[in-house]
Amino acid sequence: MDIRKNGMKSALALTLAAALGLMAGCSGNSNSAGQNSTGADNAAATSSAAADTKTDTKGSNSFKLWLGWTATINNDSSIQQYWKTEEPGIDVKLEATQGDAATALNLKLNTGGFDDAAIFQRSQVVDDAMKRSNLIMPLEQYFDMPEQYPGLAAIPKVYLDQMKDADGHIWSIPSYFDIDPADPWPGWSSNAWFIRTDILEKTGMKEADLTTLAGVESYLEKASQLKDESGKALLPLGILTDKNDEYTVLSAFGVTVASAGGVTPVRKDGDNYIFMYDDPGFKAAYKWMNSLYQKKLIDPEALTDKGERYVEKNKSGRYAMNIGSFWNFNQSVWEVLDGPTGPGWYYKPIPFPKVDGVAQLGTTQVINPYPGDDTYISKKTKNLDAILKFYDYTLSPKPEQGMVVNEGPAGKYWDWVDQPYGKWTFIDPEYKELRNSGDAAKKAQLTPELYMTSTYSNKWYAWWTSENVHAGGAKTGEFSKQIGQMGATRVAENYDMVKAKAGGVWEKYAPELDTVYKEYRAKLLMASSDDKFEKVWSDFTSALEKRGHWSELKQEWNELYQAMGK
């Protein structure tokens, strides 16, 4: 894949984006407590915290880890017992967050802070709140002690450099990153065009007939004449707009719809940057979807269905084709099958159809090898060494370490089927039964699933090589691999990560911009004629400016991007 060849160039380019949160789902907006702290306050906090790190790290062999998310906790789980009695010899007691993470964080910091350590998904909001609280310690010295903490010392320098503040301090232990930023794991690619192969056969068409929009339309028209198992006319095309699955249509028209935590998707075109709503492909894609709607080839409930209803339609075989993420129309429709006993067995992703004038697909997924989680350590902890030893263990740079942290070492509860870095299976019958029970409480008896304290690797990904309860379970990983090679996935660049600044126009107007899009998405899709479509388009572009302050937003984006380069 080309993204592998360009991996190091892209990874090194990311170092210019200092102190950014890189998870696509994390907000760059910040209204957290202490937002208006002065520079003097911050300097005092840094000086005080740095002084505290000169104390002895020794303490007990246990610590409390606060999770920045809801979870079912059983602090006597099998894996926690293994950590305590065997490797790394640390007793880790977990505390989950109740309710909204940001609210819980502010409450905790305003009432004295956490006891030992806290892990959160990477977010600028969290990072700002933690540092301004004056309750955490800087940690940079512990990443340069290879004899004492080799796992921490093995963290790729490109990740650590990006985390340093102006004084050279690093305020968290990064985790859930790719151990090789030059050759990153592509992730769970899920956005594609999906057909039902059984329906395709009934139409008398072949996959080769679906390489163009005209071929897709012909398939939908023929499928609309067929009936499902209950005798109802098939719904030709399903798109769950409630989860923005229409973005996958935009991608076929060359529109980039993904970022790596940035405020908006951006496509690079030579020396220019094309924003999603300005891309010529955006209007063209909606024009095509509107033509399908007028021909009754899209589910008329596409704009009103919620996830549960959409999943039910897929399970009962109502659709001949789906466009979007397979997580939304739900991979369970094939994962629970042992053969062609239900409609879900026949789902298959196909290459994005070619669109006239479009040379390159728009990006639907940005590969981000950078850390996805951060663990902060309290200044008041008496168990610093236990925390550092635990993370030294979880961050050991081995392709299988994430699996080891999650399920124990090979040979205990699971093992290789043939050879290391090949297929694997659970070897403990009781562990296997509870692990696959689907019951959160039963699973919590075994493992807290703290894979996010570890790493991942393109050399071996456990959940693409696992034994499956049902034959259909293998399809999810196979589909993801195929989709990742279709041309809509790439490694993150700096322009994918432009964050909102506190008090700026992105922070102020982004919610209204989203509201404008969702309002006009429905009107564009449902326009009853070409003339009415053009009128709605004119109204949409006007609303982007008047209500969404689109030009101001783009201007600030360019200023923020230029500042990153400096």
Coordinates of C-alpha atoms in Angstrom, one line a residue:
M1 CA 0.0 0.0 0.0
D2 CA 1.2 3.5 -0.8
I3 CA 0.5 4.7 2.7
R4 CA 3.2 2.4 4.0
K5 CA 5.8 4.0 1.6
N6 CA 4.9 7.4 2.8
G7 CA 4.6 6.5 6.5
M8 CA 7.8 8.0 7.8
K9 CA 7.5 11.2 5.9
S10 CA 4.0 11.6 7.2
A11 CA 4.9 10.6 10.8
L12 CA 7.8 13.0 10.9
A13 CA 5.6 15.8 9.6
L14 CA 3.3 15.4 12.5
T15 CA 5.9 16.5 15.0
L16 CA 5.2 20.1 13.9
A17 CA 1.8 19.9 15.6
A18 CA 2.7 20.5 19.2
A19 CA 0.5 19.3 22.0
L20 CA -2.4 18.2 19.8
G21 CA -5.0 15.6 20.7
L22 CA -5.1 13.2 17.7
M23 CA -8.2 11.0 18.2
A24 CA -10.7 11.8 15.6
G25 CA -13.6 11.8 18.0
C26 CA -12.0 14.2 20.5
S27 CA -13.1 17.8 20.6
G28 CA -10.6 20.7 20.2
N29 CA -13.0 23.0 22.0
S30 CA -12.2 23.9 25.6
N31 CA -14.4 25.4 28.3
S32 CA -12.7 23.5 31.1
A33 CA -12.0 25.0 34.6
G34 CA -9.0 27.2 34.7
Q35 CA -9.2 28.3 31.1
N36 CA -8.1 31.8 32.0
S37 CA -5.1 30.9 34.1
T38 CA -2.3 33.4 33.8
G39 CA 1.2 32.7 32.5
A40 CA 2.5 33.3 36.0
D41 CA 0.2 30.7 37.4
N42 CA 1.3 28.1 34.8
A43 CA 5.0 28.9 35.4
A44 CA 4.5 28.4 39.1
A45 CA 2.7 25.1 38.5
T46 CA 5.4 23.9 36.2
S47 CA 8.2 24.8 38.7
S48 CA 6.4 23.3 41.6
A49 CA 5.5 20.0 39.8
A50 CA 9.1 19.7 38.4
A51 CA 10.5 20.0 41.9
D52 CA 8.3 17.2 43.2
T53 CA 9.7 14.8 40.6
K54 CA 13.0 14.8 42.4
T55 CA 11.6 12.8 45.2
D56 CA 12.1 9.0 45.6
T57 CA 9.9 7.0 43.3
K58 CA 9.7 4.0 45.7
G59 CA 6.5 3.1 47.3
S60 CA 4.1 0.1 47.4
N61 CA 3.6 -2.4 44.6
S62 CA 0.0 -1.1 44.0
F63 CA -1.8 2.0 42.7
K64 CA -5.2 3.2 41.7
L65 CA -5.9 3.9 38.1
W66 CA -8.9 6.2 37.3
L67 CA -10.5 5.4 33.9
G68 CA -11.8 8.4 32.0
W69 CA -14.8 6.3 30.7
T70 CA -17.6 4.2 32.0
A71 CA -16.8 0.5 32.5
T72 CA -17.8 -2.6 34.4
I73 CA -15.2 -3.0 37.0
N74 CA -14.1 -6.2 38.8
N75 CA -10.9 -5.5 40.7
D76 CA -10.3 -9.2 41.3
S77 CA -10.2 -10.2 37.6
S78 CA -8.0 -13.0 36.3
I79 CA -5.7 -10.6 34.4
Q80 CA -5.4 -8.2 37.4
Q81 CA -4.4 -11.2 39.5
Y82 CA -1.8 -12.2 37.0
W83 CA -0.4 -8.6 37.0
K84 CA -0.2 -8.7 40.8
T85 CA 1.2 -12.2 41.4
E86 CA 3.3 -12.8 38.3
E87 CA 4.1 -10.0 35.8
P88 CA 4.8 -7.1 36.3
G89 CA 4.1 -7.7 40.0
I90 CA 1.8 -4.7 40.4
D91 CA -1.6 -4.6 42.0
V92 CA -3.7 -2.3 39.8
K93 CA -7.0 -1.1 41.3
L94 CA -9.4 0.5 38.8
E95 CA -12.0 3.2 39.2
A96 CA -14.4 4.0 36.3
T97 CA -16.0 7.3 35.4
Q98 CA -19.7 7.8 35.9
G99 CA -21.5 9.9 33.4
D100 CA -19.9 12.6 31.2
A101 CA -16.1 12.4 31.3
A102 CA -15.5 16.1 31.1
T103 CA -17.9 16.8 34.0
A104 CA -16.3 14.1 36.1
L105 CA -12.8 15.4 35.4
N106 CA -13.6 18.9 36.5
L107 CA -15.4 17.7 39.6
K108 CA -12.4 15.5 40.5
L109 CA -9.8 18.2 39.9
N110 CA -11.9 20.7 41.9
T111 CA -12.1 18.4 44.9
G112 CA -8.4 17.5 45.3
G113 CA -7.7 15.4 42.3
F114 CA -7.2 11.6 41.9
D115 CA -5.0 9.5 44.1
D116 CA -2.4 8.0 41.8
A117 CA -3.0 7.9 38.0
A118 CA -5.7 8.7 35.5
I119 CA -6.0 7.6 31.9
F120 CA -8.1 9.5 29.3
Q121 CA -8.5 9.4 25.6
R122 CA -6.2 12.0 24.2
S123 CA -7.9 15.4 24.2
Q124 CA -6.7 19.0 24.3
V125 CA -9.5 19.7 26.7
V126 CA -8.3 17.0 29.2
D127 CA -4.7 18.0 28.7
D128 CA -5.4 21.7 29.4
A129 CA -7.4 20.9 32.5
M130 CA -4.8 18.5 33.9
K131 CA -1.9 20.9 33.5
R132 CA -3.7 23.9 34.8
S133 CA -4.9 22.0 37.9
N134 CA -1.3 22.0 39.3
L135 CA -2.1 18.5 40.6
I136 CA 0.0 16.4 38.2
M137 CA 3.8 15.9 37.8
P138 CA 6.0 16.2 34.7
L139 CA 7.4 12.9 33.5
E140 CA 10.0 13.5 30.8
Q141 CA 12.9 12.1 32.9
Y142 CA 11.4 8.6 33.1
F143 CA 11.4 8.2 29.3
D144 CA 15.2 8.4 29.4
M145 CA 16.0 5.6 31.8
P146 CA 16.5 2.5 29.6
E147 CA 18.1 0.4 32.3
Q148 CA 15.3 1.0 34.8
Y149 CA 12.3 1.5 32.5
P150 CA 13.2 0.0 29.0
G151 CA 9.5 0.0 27.9
L152 CA 9.1 3.7 28.5
A153 CA 12.5 4.4 26.8
A154 CA 11.3 2.5 23.7
I155 CA 8.5 4.9 23.0
P156 CA 9.2 6.4 19.6
K157 CA 10.9 9.7 20.0
V158 CA 8.7 11.3 17.4
Y159 CA 5.7 10.8 19.7
L160 CA 7.5 12.2 22.8
D161 CA 8.9 15.3 21.0
Q162 CA 5.4 16.2 19.9
M163 CA 4.2 16.2 23.6
K164 CA 6.8 18.5 25.0
D165 CA 5.7 21.9 26.2
A166 CA 7.8 25.1 25.9
D167 CA 9.9 24.2 28.9
G168 CA 10.5 20.6 27.6
H169 CA 8.2 19.0 30.0
I170 CA 6.0 15.9 29.2
W171 CA 2.9 15.7 31.4
S172 CA 1.6 12.2 30.6
I173 CA 2.5 8.7 29.7
P174 CA 1.4 8.2 26.1
S175 CA -0.2 4.8 25.1
Y176 CA -2.2 3.1 22.4
F177 CA 0.1 4.1 19.6
D178 CA 1.7 2.2 16.8
I179 CA 5.2 0.9 17.7
D180 CA 6.4 1.7 14.2
P181 CA 5.2 5.2 13.0
A182 CA 6.9 4.5 9.6
D183 CA 4.7 1.4 8.9
P184 CA 1.5 1.9 10.8
W185 CA -1.4 -0.5 11.1
P186 CA -4.2 0.9 8.9
G187 CA -6.9 0.3 11.5
W188 CA -10.5 -0.9 11.1
S189 CA -11.5 0.5 7.7
S190 CA -15.2 0.2 7.5
N191 CA -16.6 2.8 5.0
A192 CA -17.5 1.3 1.6
W193 CA -20.1 0.4 -0.9
F194 CA -21.7 -3.0 -0.1
I195 CA -23.8 -5.3 -2.2
R196 CA -25.7 -8.5 -1.5
T197 CA -24.1 -11.1 -3.8
D198 CA -27.3 -13.2 -3.7
I199 CA -29.3 -10.2 -5.0
L200 CA -26.6 -9.4 -7.6
E201 CA -27.0 -13.0 -8.9
K202 CA -30.7 -12.6 -9.2
T203 CA -30.4 -9.4 -11.2
G204 CA -28.2 -11.3 -13.7
M205 CA -25.4 -8.8 -13.2
K206 CA -21.7 -9.3 -12.2
E207 CA -19.5 -7.3 -9.9
A208 CA -17.6 -6.1 -12.9
D209 CA -20.8 -4.3 -14.0
L210 CA -20.7 -2.1 -10.8
T211 CA -17.5 -0.2 -11.5
T212 CA -19.4 2.9 -12.7
L213 CA -22.3 5.0 -11.3
A214 CA -24.4 3.9 -14.3
G215 CA -23.7 0.3 -13.4
V216 CA -24.7 0.9 -9.8
E217 CA -27.9 2.6 -10.9
S218 CA -28.7 -0.3 -13.2
Y219 CA -28.3 -2.8 -10.3
L220 CA -30.5 -0.7 -8.0
E221 CA -33.2 -0.5 -10.7
K222 CA -33.2 -4.2 -11.3
A223 CA -33.1 -5.0 -7.5
S224 CA -36.1 -2.7 -6.9
Q225 CA -38.2 -5.2 -8.9
L226 CA -37.2 -8.1 -6.6
K227 CA -38.8 -9.1 -3.3
D228 CA -37.3 -10.0 0.1
E229 CA -38.0 -13.3 2.0
S230 CA -41.2 -11.9 3.4
G231 CA -42.6 -11.0 0.0
K232 CA -42.0 -7.2 0.3
A233 CA -40.3 -5.3 -2.5
L234 CA -36.6 -4.8 -1.8
L235 CA -35.4 -1.4 -0.8
P236 CA -32.6 -0.7 -3.4
L237 CA -30.2 1.4 -1.3
G238 CA -29.8 2.0 2.4
I239 CA -27.8 4.9 3.8
L240 CA -27.9 5.8 7.5
T241 CA -27.6 9.6 7.4
D242 CA -28.1 9.7 11.2
K243 CA -24.4 8.4 11.3
N244 CA -23.3 10.4 8.2
D245 CA -23.0 7.4 6.0
E246 CA -23.6 9.7 3.0
Y247 CA -20.0 10.7 3.5
T248 CA -19.0 7.5 1.8
V249 CA -20.8 8.6 -1.3
L250 CA -19.0 12.0 -1.1
S251 CA -15.7 10.1 -1.1
A252 CA -16.4 8.5 -4.4
F253 CA -16.8 12.0 -5.8
G254 CA -13.4 12.9 -4.5
V255 CA -14.5 14.7 -1.4
T256 CA -12.3 14.2 1.8
V257 CA -14.6 13.6 4.8
A258 CA -12.2 12.6 7.5
S259 CA -9.6 14.3 9.7
A260 CA -7.3 13.2 12.6
G261 CA -9.0 15.3 15.2
G262 CA -9.0 18.5 13.2
V263 CA -11.9 20.9 13.1
T264 CA -12.9 20.0 9.6
P265 CA -11.9 17.6 6.8
V266 CA -9.5 19.1 4.2
R267 CA -8.2 17.8 0.9
K268 CA -4.8 18.9 -0.3
D269 CA -4.6 19.8 -4.0
G270 CA -1.1 20.9 -4.9
D271 CA -0.4 23.9 -2.8
N272 CA -4.1 24.5 -2.1
Y273 CA -6.4 23.1 0.5
I274 CA -10.0 22.2 -0.4
F275 CA -12.6 22.2 2.3
M276 CA -15.5 19.7 2.2
Y277 CA -18.3 22.1 1.5
D278 CA -16.3 23.9 -1.2
D279 CA -15.3 20.8 -3.1
P280 CA -17.0 20.5 -6.5
G281 CA -17.6 16.9 -5.7
F282 CA -19.8 17.8 -2.8
K283 CA -22.6 19.3 -4.9
A284 CA -22.1 16.6 -7.6
A285 CA -22.5 13.8 -5.0
Y286 CA -25.7 15.3 -3.6
K287 CA -27.0 15.8 -7.1
W288 CA -26.5 12.1 -7.8
M289 CA -28.1 11.1 -4.5
N290 CA -31.1 13.4 -5.2
S291 CA -31.5 11.8 -8.7
L292 CA -31.7 8.3 -6.9
Y293 CA -34.2 9.7 -4.5
Q294 CA -36.4 11.1 -7.2
K295 CA -36.3 7.6 -8.9
K296 CA -37.2 5.9 -5.6
L297 CA -33.9 4.0 -5.5
I298 CA -32.9 5.2 -2.0
D299 CA -34.8 4.1 1.1
P300 CA -37.4 7.0 1.7
E301 CA -36.7 6.6 5.4
A302 CA -32.9 7.3 5.0
L303 CA -33.2 10.7 6.6
T304 CA -35.4 9.6 9.5
D305 CA -34.2 6.2 10.5
K306 CA -32.1 5.7 13.7
G307 CA -29.5 3.1 14.2
E308 CA -31.7 0.4 15.7
R309 CA -34.3 0.6 12.9
Y310 CA -31.6 0.5 10.3
V311 CA -30.0 -2.6 11.8
E312 CA -33.3 -4.4 11.9
K313 CA -33.8 -3.7 8.2
N314 CA -30.4 -5.2 7.4
K315 CA -31.0 -8.2 9.5
S316 CA -34.2 -9.0 7.8
G317 CA -32.6 -8.6 4.3
R318 CA -34.5 -5.5 3.2
Y319 CA -31.7 -3.8 1.3
A320 CA -30.0 -4.8 -2.0
M321 CA -27.1 -2.4 -1.4
N322 CA -25.7 -0.3 1.5
I323 CA -23.3 2.6 1.4
G324 CA -21.5 3.6 4.6
S325 CA -19.8 2.0 7.6
F326 CA -20.4 -1.7 8.3
W327 CA -20.4 -0.8 12.0
N328 CA -23.6 1.0 11.4
F329 CA -25.6 -1.5 9.4
N330 CA -24.0 -3.9 11.9
Q331 CA -21.4 -6.6 11.4
S332 CA -23.4 -8.9 13.6
V333 CA -25.6 -9.7 10.5
W334 CA -22.8 -11.9 9.3
E335 CA -20.7 -12.6 12.4
V336 CA -23.4 -14.8 14.0
L337 CA -23.7 -17.0 11.0
D338 CA -22.0 -20.3 10.2
G339 CA -22.9 -20.3 6.6
P340 CA -25.4 -18.9 4.0
T341 CA -28.4 -19.2 6.4
G342 CA -29.3 -15.5 6.4
P343 CA -29.1 -12.3 4.3
G344 CA -26.0 -11.1 6.2
W345 CA -23.9 -13.9 4.8
Y346 CA -24.1 -12.3 1.3
Y347 CA -22.8 -8.9 2.1
K348 CA -19.6 -7.9 0.3
P349 CA -17.7 -4.6 -0.1
I350 CA -17.0 -3.6 -3.7
P351 CA -14.5 -1.0 -5.0
F352 CA -15.8 2.5 -5.1
P353 CA -17.4 3.1 -8.5
K354 CA -15.5 5.4 -10.8
V355 CA -16.9 8.9 -11.2
D356 CA -16.2 11.0 -14.3
G357 CA -13.6 13.7 -13.7
V358 CA -12.6 12.2 -10.3
A359 CA -8.9 11.0 -10.3
Q360 CA -8.6 10.3 -6.6
L361 CA -11.1 9.1 -3.9
G362 CA -11.7 11.5 -1.0
T363 CA -10.3 10.2 2.3
T364 CA -12.8 8.4 4.5
Q365 CA -10.2 7.4 7.1
V366 CA -7.0 9.0 8.3
I367 CA -4.4 6.6 9.7
N368 CA -3.1 8.1 12.9
P369 CA -0.2 6.1 14.5
Y370 CA 0.2 8.7 17.3
P371 CA -0.9 8.0 20.9
G372 CA -4.6 7.8 21.5
D373 CA -4.5 7.8 25.3
D374 CA -2.7 9.7 28.0
T375 CA -2.0 8.7 31.6
Y376 CA -1.5 11.5 34.1
I377 CA 0.2 11.0 37.5
S378 CA -0.8 12.8 40.6
K379 CA 1.8 14.9 42.5
K380 CA 0.5 13.4 45.7
T381 CA 1.0 9.7 44.7
K382 CA 3.1 7.6 47.0
N383 CA 3.2 4.8 44.4
L384 CA 5.1 6.4 41.5
D385 CA 7.4 3.4 40.9
A386 CA 4.5 1.0 40.8
I387 CA 2.8 3.2 38.1
L388 CA 6.0 3.5 36.1
K389 CA 6.7 -0.3 36.3
F390 CA 3.2 -1.1 35.2
Y391 CA 3.5 1.1 32.1
D392 CA 7.0 -0.1 31.4
Y393 CA 5.4 -3.5 31.1
T394 CA 2.4 -2.5 29.1
L395 CA 4.5 -0.4 26.6
S396 CA 7.0 -3.2 25.9
P397 CA 7.6 -2.8 22.1
K398 CA 6.3 -6.2 21.0
P399 CA 3.7 -6.7 18.3
E400 CA 1.6 -8.9 20.7
Q401 CA 1.9 -6.7 23.8
G402 CA -1.6 -5.3 23.5
M403 CA -3.0 -8.8 23.4
V404 CA -0.8 -9.8 26.4
V405 CA -2.1 -6.8 28.4
N406 CA -5.7 -7.6 27.4
E407 CA -5.7 -11.4 27.8
G408 CA -2.5 -12.5 29.5
P409 CA 0.7 -14.0 27.9
A410 CA 0.6 -16.6 25.2
G411 CA 0.2 -20.1 26.8
K412 CA -1.9 -19.0 29.7
Y413 CA -5.5 -18.3 28.5
W414 CA -4.7 -18.2 24.7
D415 CA -1.9 -19.5 22.4
W416 CA -0.8 -19.5 18.8
V417 CA -2.5 -22.1 16.6
D418 CA 0.5 -22.6 14.4
Q419 CA 3.3 -20.1 14.9
P420 CA 3.9 -16.7 16.5
Y421 CA 2.2 -13.9 14.7
G422 CA -0.2 -16.3 13.0
K423 CA -3.6 -17.4 14.1
W424 CA -4.4 -17.8 17.8
T425 CA -7.2 -19.3 19.9
F426 CA -8.3 -19.4 23.5
I427 CA -7.0 -22.5 25.2
D428 CA -8.7 -22.2 28.6
P429 CA -12.3 -23.5 28.1
E430 CA -13.7 -21.6 31.1
Y431 CA -12.0 -18.4 30.1
K432 CA -13.2 -18.8 26.5
E433 CA -16.8 -19.4 27.6
L434 CA -17.0 -16.3 29.8
R435 CA -15.0 -14.2 27.4
N436 CA -17.4 -14.9 24.5
S437 CA -20.5 -14.8 26.7
G438 CA -21.5 -11.2 25.7
D439 CA -22.1 -10.5 29.4
A440 CA -20.1 -7.5 30.6
A441 CA -20.1 -8.7 34.2
K442 CA -18.8 -12.1 33.2
K443 CA -16.1 -10.7 30.9
A444 CA -15.1 -8.3 33.8
Q445 CA -14.3 -11.4 35.9
L446 CA -11.5 -12.2 33.4
T447 CA -10.1 -8.9 32.1
P448 CA -10.5 -5.1 32.5
E449 CA -9.6 -4.9 28.8
L450 CA -6.9 -2.3 29.3
Y451 CA -5.5 -2.6 25.8
M452 CA -5.4 1.2 25.6
T453 CA -2.5 1.2 28.1
S454 CA -0.5 -0.7 25.6
T455 CA 0.4 -0.4 21.9
Y456 CA -0.5 -2.0 18.5
S457 CA 1.5 -3.0 15.4
N458 CA 1.1 -3.6 11.7
K459 CA 3.1 -6.8 12.1
W460 CA 0.3 -8.6 14.0
Y461 CA -3.2 -7.5 14.9
A462 CA -4.9 -10.0 17.2
W463 CA -8.5 -9.5 16.2
W464 CA -7.7 -10.1 12.5
T465 CA -6.1 -13.5 13.3
S466 CA -8.4 -14.8 16.0
E467 CA -10.4 -18.0 16.2
N468 CA -14.0 -17.1 15.6
V469 CA -17.1 -18.5 17.3
H470 CA -18.9 -18.5 14.0
A471 CA -17.6 -18.8 10.5
G472 CA -19.0 -15.4 9.7
G473 CA -16.8 -13.8 12.3
A474 CA -13.8 -13.9 9.9
K475 CA -15.6 -11.7 7.5
T476 CA -15.2 -8.5 9.5
G477 CA -11.4 -8.5 9.5
E478 CA -11.3 -9.6 5.8
F479 CA -13.7 -6.8 4.8
S480 CA -11.6 -4.2 6.8
K481 CA -8.4 -5.3 5.0
Q482 CA -10.1 -5.0 1.6
I483 CA -11.6 -1.6 2.3
G484 CA -8.3 -0.3 3.6
Q485 CA -6.8 -1.0 0.2
M486 CA -9.5 0.7 -1.9
G487 CA -7.8 4.1 -1.9
A488 CA -9.8 6.1 0.6
T489 CA -7.4 5.6 3.5
R490 CA -4.1 7.4 4.2
V491 CA -1.7 8.4 6.9
A492 CA -2.4 11.7 8.8
E493 CA -0.8 14.9 7.8
N494 CA -0.6 18.2 9.7
Y495 CA -3.5 19.7 7.9
D496 CA -5.7 16.9 9.3
M497 CA -5.1 18.1 12.8
V498 CA -5.8 21.8 12.9
K499 CA -7.5 22.5 16.3
A500 CA -9.9 25.2 17.4
K501 CA -8.3 27.9 19.5
A502 CA -9.9 29.0 22.7
G503 CA -12.3 31.9 22.0
G504 CA -11.9 31.6 18.3
V505 CA -14.5 31.3 15.5
W506 CA -14.3 27.5 15.2
E507 CA -15.1 27.2 18.9
K508 CA -18.0 29.7 18.5
Y509 CA -19.6 28.7 15.2
A510 CA -18.8 25.0 14.6
P511 CA -22.0 23.8 16.2
E512 CA -24.1 26.0 14.0
L513 CA -22.2 25.0 10.9
D514 CA -23.1 21.4 11.7
T515 CA -26.7 22.3 12.2
V516 CA -26.8 24.1 8.8
Y517 CA -25.3 21.0 7.1
K518 CA -27.8 18.6 8.6
E519 CA -30.7 20.9 7.8
Y520 CA -29.8 21.2 4.1
R521 CA -28.6 17.6 3.8
A522 CA -32.3 16.6 4.0
K523 CA -33.4 19.3 1.6
L524 CA -30.8 18.6 -1.0
L525 CA -31.5 14.8 -0.9
M526 CA -35.3 15.2 -1.1
A527 CA -35.6 18.0 -3.7
S528 CA -38.5 17.2 -6.0
S529 CA -36.9 18.5 -9.2
D530 CA -33.6 19.7 -10.6
D531 CA -34.8 23.3 -10.4
K532 CA -35.7 22.9 -6.7
F533 CA -32.3 21.3 -6.1
E534 CA -30.5 24.3 -7.5
K535 CA -32.6 26.6 -5.3
V536 CA -31.8 24.5 -2.2
W537 CA -28.1 24.6 -3.1
S538 CA -28.2 28.4 -3.4
D539 CA -29.9 28.6 0.0
F540 CA -27.4 26.2 1.5
T541 CA -24.3 28.1 0.4
S542 CA -25.9 31.3 1.7
A543 CA -26.7 29.7 5.0
L544 CA -23.1 28.5 5.3
E545 CA -22.0 32.1 5.1
K546 CA -24.7 33.9 7.1
R547 CA -25.3 31.3 9.9
G548 CA -22.1 29.3 9.8
H549 CA -19.6 32.1 9.1
W550 CA -17.9 29.9 6.6
S551 CA -15.4 32.4 5.2
E552 CA -14.4 33.4 8.8
L553 CA -13.9 29.7 9.7
K554 CA -11.7 29.0 6.7
Q555 CA -9.6 32.1 7.4
E556 CA -9.0 31.1 11.0
W557 CA -8.2 27.5 9.8
N558 CA -5.5 28.9 7.5
E559 CA -4.0 31.1 10.3
L560 CA -4.0 28.1 12.7
Y561 CA -2.4 25.9 10.1
Q562 CA 0.3 28.4 9.3
A563 CA 1.0 28.8 13.1
M564 CA 1.5 25.0 13.3
G565 CA 4.2 25.3 10.7
K566 CA 6.1 27.8 12.8

